[in-house]
Amino acid sequence: MAFNPADSSLLISAGRIDQFPSLPVPQAVFSGRSNVGKSSLINTLLGRKSLARVSSSPGKTVTVNFYKVAGKLLFVDLPGYGYARRSVSDKARWSGLTDSFFTKNPSSDLIKIAVQLVDLEVGPTGDDLMMIDYLNRSGIPFAVVASKADKPNKTARAEALGRLRNCGGIPAGTEIIPFSSKTGEGRDELWRLIRESCGI
Ligand code: GTP
Ligand code: MG
């Protein structure tokens, strides 16, 4: 049967590590600061309008959301970081849950690719660079998505992409994919990468 990404559903919104699923299928994980566009990107990839909740109140929920995609893989929407108004206890929950996802997860060998979102206009924040460094040292293959690529005009966009490439925190050879959930730019390229990494 053809691979149909729209055939997707929320498997579990996990607030605790013991809720992480143990399905034996490859996982693609999406990380980035709160409001960077992770849930919108997941909806765009899956061709679903509102499967992943797009937040009107950023950083509200600290959960790891697992989506089952076409019965073949899992998309993992990590909680966004860097949300200033989050309480100290929520920040601690964020670190605990995210760290557990990578280090204490019984399915961690199933994580085949990490997609790190960086807002193209805003550029990489200190937290983004920390996350990229973490992924780089983890050995998980990863790509950088420059999100909301529809926002800057042509000149600003070229400048922003140049700044991102040369920011010093992204290892040479890392794929950087301009992406827009508004126009669909980058969708096919990112899918190609995900399918290749997950062997689908
Ligand atoms: P958290 O769940 O809080 O971590 O946020 P998130 O990273 O999932 O971001 P989300 O997808 O909820 O998007 C945040 C805001 O950015 C929403 O208002 C979206 O409509 C907007 N947005 C997301 N993607 C794009 C894009 O490609 N272009 C533009 N112009 N806006 C976008
Ligand atoms: Mg979200």
Short mmCIF file of C-alpha atoms and ligand atoms in Angstrom, two decimals:
data_model
loop_
_atom_site.label_atom_id
_atom_site.label_comp_id
_atom_site.label_asym_id
_atom_site.label_seq_id
_atom_site.Cartn_x
_atom_site.Cartn_y
_atom_site.Cartn_z
CA MET A 1 0.00 0.00 0.00
CA ALA A 2 1.19 3.53 -0.74
CA PHE A 3 2.69 5.54 2.08
CA ASN A 4 0.00 8.00 3.11
CA PRO A 5 1.20 10.49 5.76
CA ALA A 6 -2.30 11.90 6.25
CA ASP A 7 -3.17 8.53 7.79
CA SER A 8 -1.89 9.74 11.16
CA SER A 9 -3.12 10.06 14.70
CA LEU A 10 -2.01 11.26 18.10
CA LEU A 11 -0.72 8.17 19.87
CA ILE A 12 -0.03 9.74 23.24
CA SER A 13 0.66 13.09 24.80
CA ALA A 14 3.19 11.98 27.39
CA GLY A 15 3.76 14.02 30.51
CA ARG A 16 5.84 11.32 32.16
CA ILE A 17 8.63 9.09 30.94
CA ASP A 18 6.68 5.90 31.74
CA GLN A 19 4.15 7.02 29.12
CA PHE A 20 6.70 6.99 26.28
CA PRO A 21 5.49 4.39 23.80
CA SER A 22 7.49 1.29 22.94
CA LEU A 23 6.28 0.72 19.39
CA PRO A 24 9.08 -0.87 17.37
CA VAL A 25 9.05 1.73 14.57
CA PRO A 26 11.54 4.48 13.69
CA GLN A 27 11.07 7.89 15.28
CA ALA A 28 11.65 11.37 13.84
CA VAL A 29 11.89 13.97 16.58
CA PHE A 30 11.22 17.71 16.25
CA SER A 31 12.75 20.21 18.62
CA GLY A 32 12.94 23.96 18.90
CA ARG A 33 11.99 26.87 21.07
CA SER A 34 8.41 27.57 21.91
CA ASN A 35 6.52 29.28 19.06
CA VAL A 36 9.15 28.35 16.42
CA GLY A 37 6.54 26.44 14.41
CA LYS A 38 7.02 22.75 15.35
CA SER A 39 3.35 21.80 15.49
CA SER A 40 2.61 23.72 12.28
CA LEU A 41 5.48 21.92 10.55
CA ILE A 42 4.14 18.54 11.66
CA ASN A 43 0.68 19.42 10.33
CA THR A 44 2.25 20.54 7.04
CA LEU A 45 4.28 17.36 6.67
CA LEU A 46 1.25 15.23 7.39
CA GLY A 47 -1.10 17.26 5.21
CA ARG A 48 -3.39 17.63 8.19
CA LYS A 49 -4.85 20.99 9.16
CA SER A 50 -4.88 20.65 12.91
CA LEU A 51 -3.68 17.28 14.10
CA ALA A 52 -0.85 18.83 16.09
CA ARG A 53 -2.16 21.67 18.19
CA VAL A 54 -0.88 25.05 17.11
CA SER A 55 -0.58 27.12 20.22
CA SER A 56 -2.28 30.40 20.78
CA SER A 57 -0.64 30.44 24.19
CA PRO A 58 2.96 29.37 23.58
CA GLY A 59 4.74 27.09 25.97
CA LYS A 60 1.60 26.15 27.80
CA THR A 61 1.90 22.40 27.82
CA VAL A 62 4.96 20.46 28.82
CA THR A 63 4.33 17.13 27.13
CA VAL A 64 6.06 15.00 24.53
CA ASN A 65 3.51 14.31 21.81
CA PHE A 66 3.85 11.12 19.77
CA TYR A 67 2.07 10.87 16.42
CA LYS A 68 1.73 7.60 14.60
CA VAL A 69 2.35 8.20 10.91
CA ALA A 70 0.97 5.84 8.27
CA GLY A 71 1.58 2.92 10.63
CA LYS A 72 5.26 3.14 9.75
CA LEU A 73 6.92 5.70 11.99
CA LEU A 74 6.44 8.05 14.90
CA PHE A 75 6.72 11.81 14.83
CA VAL A 76 7.75 13.18 18.21
CA ASP A 77 6.86 16.79 19.03
CA LEU A 78 9.11 17.81 21.92
CA PRO A 79 7.96 20.57 24.26
CA GLY A 80 9.28 23.97 23.19
CA TYR A 81 11.99 25.64 25.26
CA GLY A 82 12.90 29.24 25.91
CA TYR A 83 9.46 30.38 26.92
CA ALA A 84 10.25 33.27 29.25
CA ARG A 85 7.05 33.30 31.24
CA ARG A 86 7.18 29.64 32.08
CA SER A 87 7.39 28.97 35.81
CA VAL A 88 10.51 27.53 37.43
CA SER A 89 8.74 24.22 38.05
CA ASP A 90 7.61 24.02 34.40
CA LYS A 91 11.17 24.72 33.25
CA ALA A 92 12.37 21.89 35.46
CA ARG A 93 9.70 19.65 33.98
CA TRP A 94 10.86 20.62 30.49
CA SER A 95 14.48 19.69 31.21
CA GLY A 96 13.51 16.49 32.98
CA LEU A 97 11.21 15.29 30.24
CA THR A 98 13.43 16.30 27.32
CA ASP A 99 16.54 14.83 28.91
CA SER A 100 14.65 11.61 29.69
CA PHE A 101 13.47 11.44 26.09
CA PHE A 102 17.05 11.28 24.88
CA THR A 103 18.79 9.45 27.70
CA LYS A 104 16.35 7.27 29.65
CA ASN A 105 14.04 6.32 26.81
CA PRO A 106 13.92 2.54 26.28
CA SER A 107 13.24 3.27 22.59
CA SER A 108 16.11 5.71 22.11
CA ASP A 109 17.79 3.48 19.50
CA LEU A 110 14.67 4.03 17.40
CA ILE A 111 15.34 7.78 17.10
CA LYS A 112 16.59 7.94 13.52
CA ILE A 113 16.59 11.67 12.90
CA ALA A 114 16.20 14.91 14.84
CA VAL A 115 14.85 17.98 13.12
CA GLN A 116 15.97 21.13 14.88
CA LEU A 117 13.88 24.19 14.07
CA VAL A 118 15.40 27.66 14.14
CA ASP A 119 13.27 30.71 13.31
CA LEU A 120 14.87 32.10 10.16
CA GLU A 121 14.13 35.74 10.98
CA VAL A 122 15.06 35.52 14.66
CA GLY A 123 18.19 33.45 14.03
CA PRO A 124 19.68 30.90 16.42
CA THR A 125 19.17 31.71 20.09
CA GLY A 126 21.58 30.58 22.80
CA ASP A 127 19.16 27.77 23.65
CA ASP A 128 19.02 26.71 19.99
CA LEU A 129 22.80 26.48 19.85
CA MET A 130 22.86 24.48 23.08
CA MET A 131 20.31 22.07 21.63
CA ILE A 132 22.28 21.74 18.38
CA ASP A 133 25.43 21.04 20.37
CA TYR A 134 23.55 18.43 22.39
CA LEU A 135 22.23 16.72 19.25
CA ASN A 136 25.64 16.82 17.65
CA ARG A 137 27.22 15.09 20.63
CA SER A 138 24.35 12.59 20.91
CA GLY A 139 25.27 11.04 17.58
CA ILE A 140 21.67 11.23 16.33
CA PRO A 141 21.63 12.39 12.69
CA PHE A 142 20.02 15.80 12.57
CA ALA A 143 19.01 18.55 10.17
CA VAL A 144 18.25 22.20 10.80
CA VAL A 145 15.00 23.65 9.54
CA ALA A 146 14.88 27.42 9.08
CA SER A 147 11.24 28.00 9.96
CA LYS A 148 8.78 30.70 8.87
CA ALA A 149 10.83 31.20 5.68
CA ASP A 150 7.86 33.02 4.12
CA LYS A 151 8.30 35.98 6.47
CA PRO A 152 11.46 37.82 5.39
CA ASN A 153 11.69 39.41 1.95
CA LYS A 154 14.15 38.04 -0.59
CA THR A 155 17.16 40.09 0.53
CA ALA A 156 16.57 39.59 4.23
CA ARG A 157 16.04 35.90 3.64
CA ALA A 158 19.37 35.44 1.85
CA GLU A 159 21.12 37.37 4.62
CA ALA A 160 19.40 35.37 7.35
CA LEU A 161 20.31 32.05 5.71
CA GLY A 162 23.92 33.18 5.39
CA ARG A 163 24.02 34.22 9.04
CA LEU A 164 22.56 30.88 10.09
CA ARG A 165 25.07 28.88 8.04
CA ASN A 166 27.95 30.90 9.42
CA CYS A 167 26.82 31.29 13.02
CA GLY A 168 29.58 28.96 14.14
CA GLY A 169 27.33 26.56 16.05
CA ILE A 170 26.14 24.37 13.19
CA PRO A 171 28.60 21.65 12.16
CA ALA A 172 29.74 21.77 8.53
CA GLY A 173 27.74 19.44 6.33
CA THR A 174 24.52 19.81 8.34
CA GLU A 175 21.54 20.19 6.02
CA ILE A 176 19.73 23.51 6.48
CA ILE A 177 16.27 23.47 4.98
CA PRO A 178 14.24 26.68 4.59
CA PHE A 179 10.67 25.74 5.51
CA SER A 180 7.29 27.41 5.51
CA SER A 181 4.04 26.00 6.79
CA LYS A 182 2.30 28.84 4.99
CA THR A 183 3.62 28.05 1.49
CA GLY A 184 4.73 24.43 1.84
CA GLU A 185 8.32 25.32 0.96
CA GLY A 186 10.76 22.65 2.13
CA ARG A 187 8.10 20.03 2.68
CA ASP A 188 9.31 17.59 0.00
CA GLU A 189 12.96 18.05 0.89
CA LEU A 190 12.35 17.39 4.57
CA TRP A 191 10.21 14.36 3.79
CA ARG A 192 12.96 12.95 1.59
CA LEU A 193 15.41 13.28 4.46
CA ILE A 194 13.05 11.75 7.02
CA ARG A 195 12.13 8.82 4.81
CA GLU A 196 15.78 8.18 3.99
CA SER A 197 16.82 8.27 7.67
CA CYS A 198 13.91 6.06 8.74
CA GLY A 199 14.38 3.61 5.88
CA ILE A 200 10.90 4.09 4.43
P1 GTP B 1 4.95 25.41 21.09
O1 GTP B 1 4.01 24.24 20.95
O2 GTP B 1 4.46 26.45 22.04
O3 GTP B 1 6.33 24.96 21.43
O4 GTP B 1 5.02 26.16 19.66
P2 GTP B 1 5.32 25.50 18.24
O5 GTP B 1 6.78 25.46 18.01
O6 GTP B 1 4.59 24.21 18.09
O7 GTP B 1 4.73 26.58 17.21
P3 GTP B 1 3.31 26.58 16.45
O8 GTP B 1 3.33 25.60 15.33
O9 GTP B 1 2.24 26.44 17.46
O10 GTP B 1 3.31 28.03 15.79
C1 GTP B 1 3.45 29.20 16.56
C2 GTP B 1 2.93 30.39 15.78
O11 GTP B 1 3.73 30.60 14.60
C3 GTP B 1 1.49 30.24 15.28
O12 GTP B 1 0.86 31.48 15.38
C4 GTP B 1 1.65 29.83 13.81
O13 GTP B 1 0.56 30.22 13.00
C5 GTP B 1 2.92 30.59 13.41
N1 GTP B 1 3.66 29.88 12.34
C6 GTP B 1 4.05 28.60 12.37
N2 GTP B 1 4.68 28.24 11.23
C7 GTP B 1 4.70 29.33 10.44
C8 GTP B 1 5.21 29.61 9.11
O14 GTP B 1 5.79 28.75 8.42
N3 GTP B 1 5.06 30.89 8.64
C9 GTP B 1 4.44 31.86 9.38
N4 GTP B 1 4.34 33.08 8.83
N5 GTP B 1 3.94 31.64 10.62
C10 GTP B 1 4.05 30.40 11.15
MG MG B 2 3.57 23.02 19.48
#
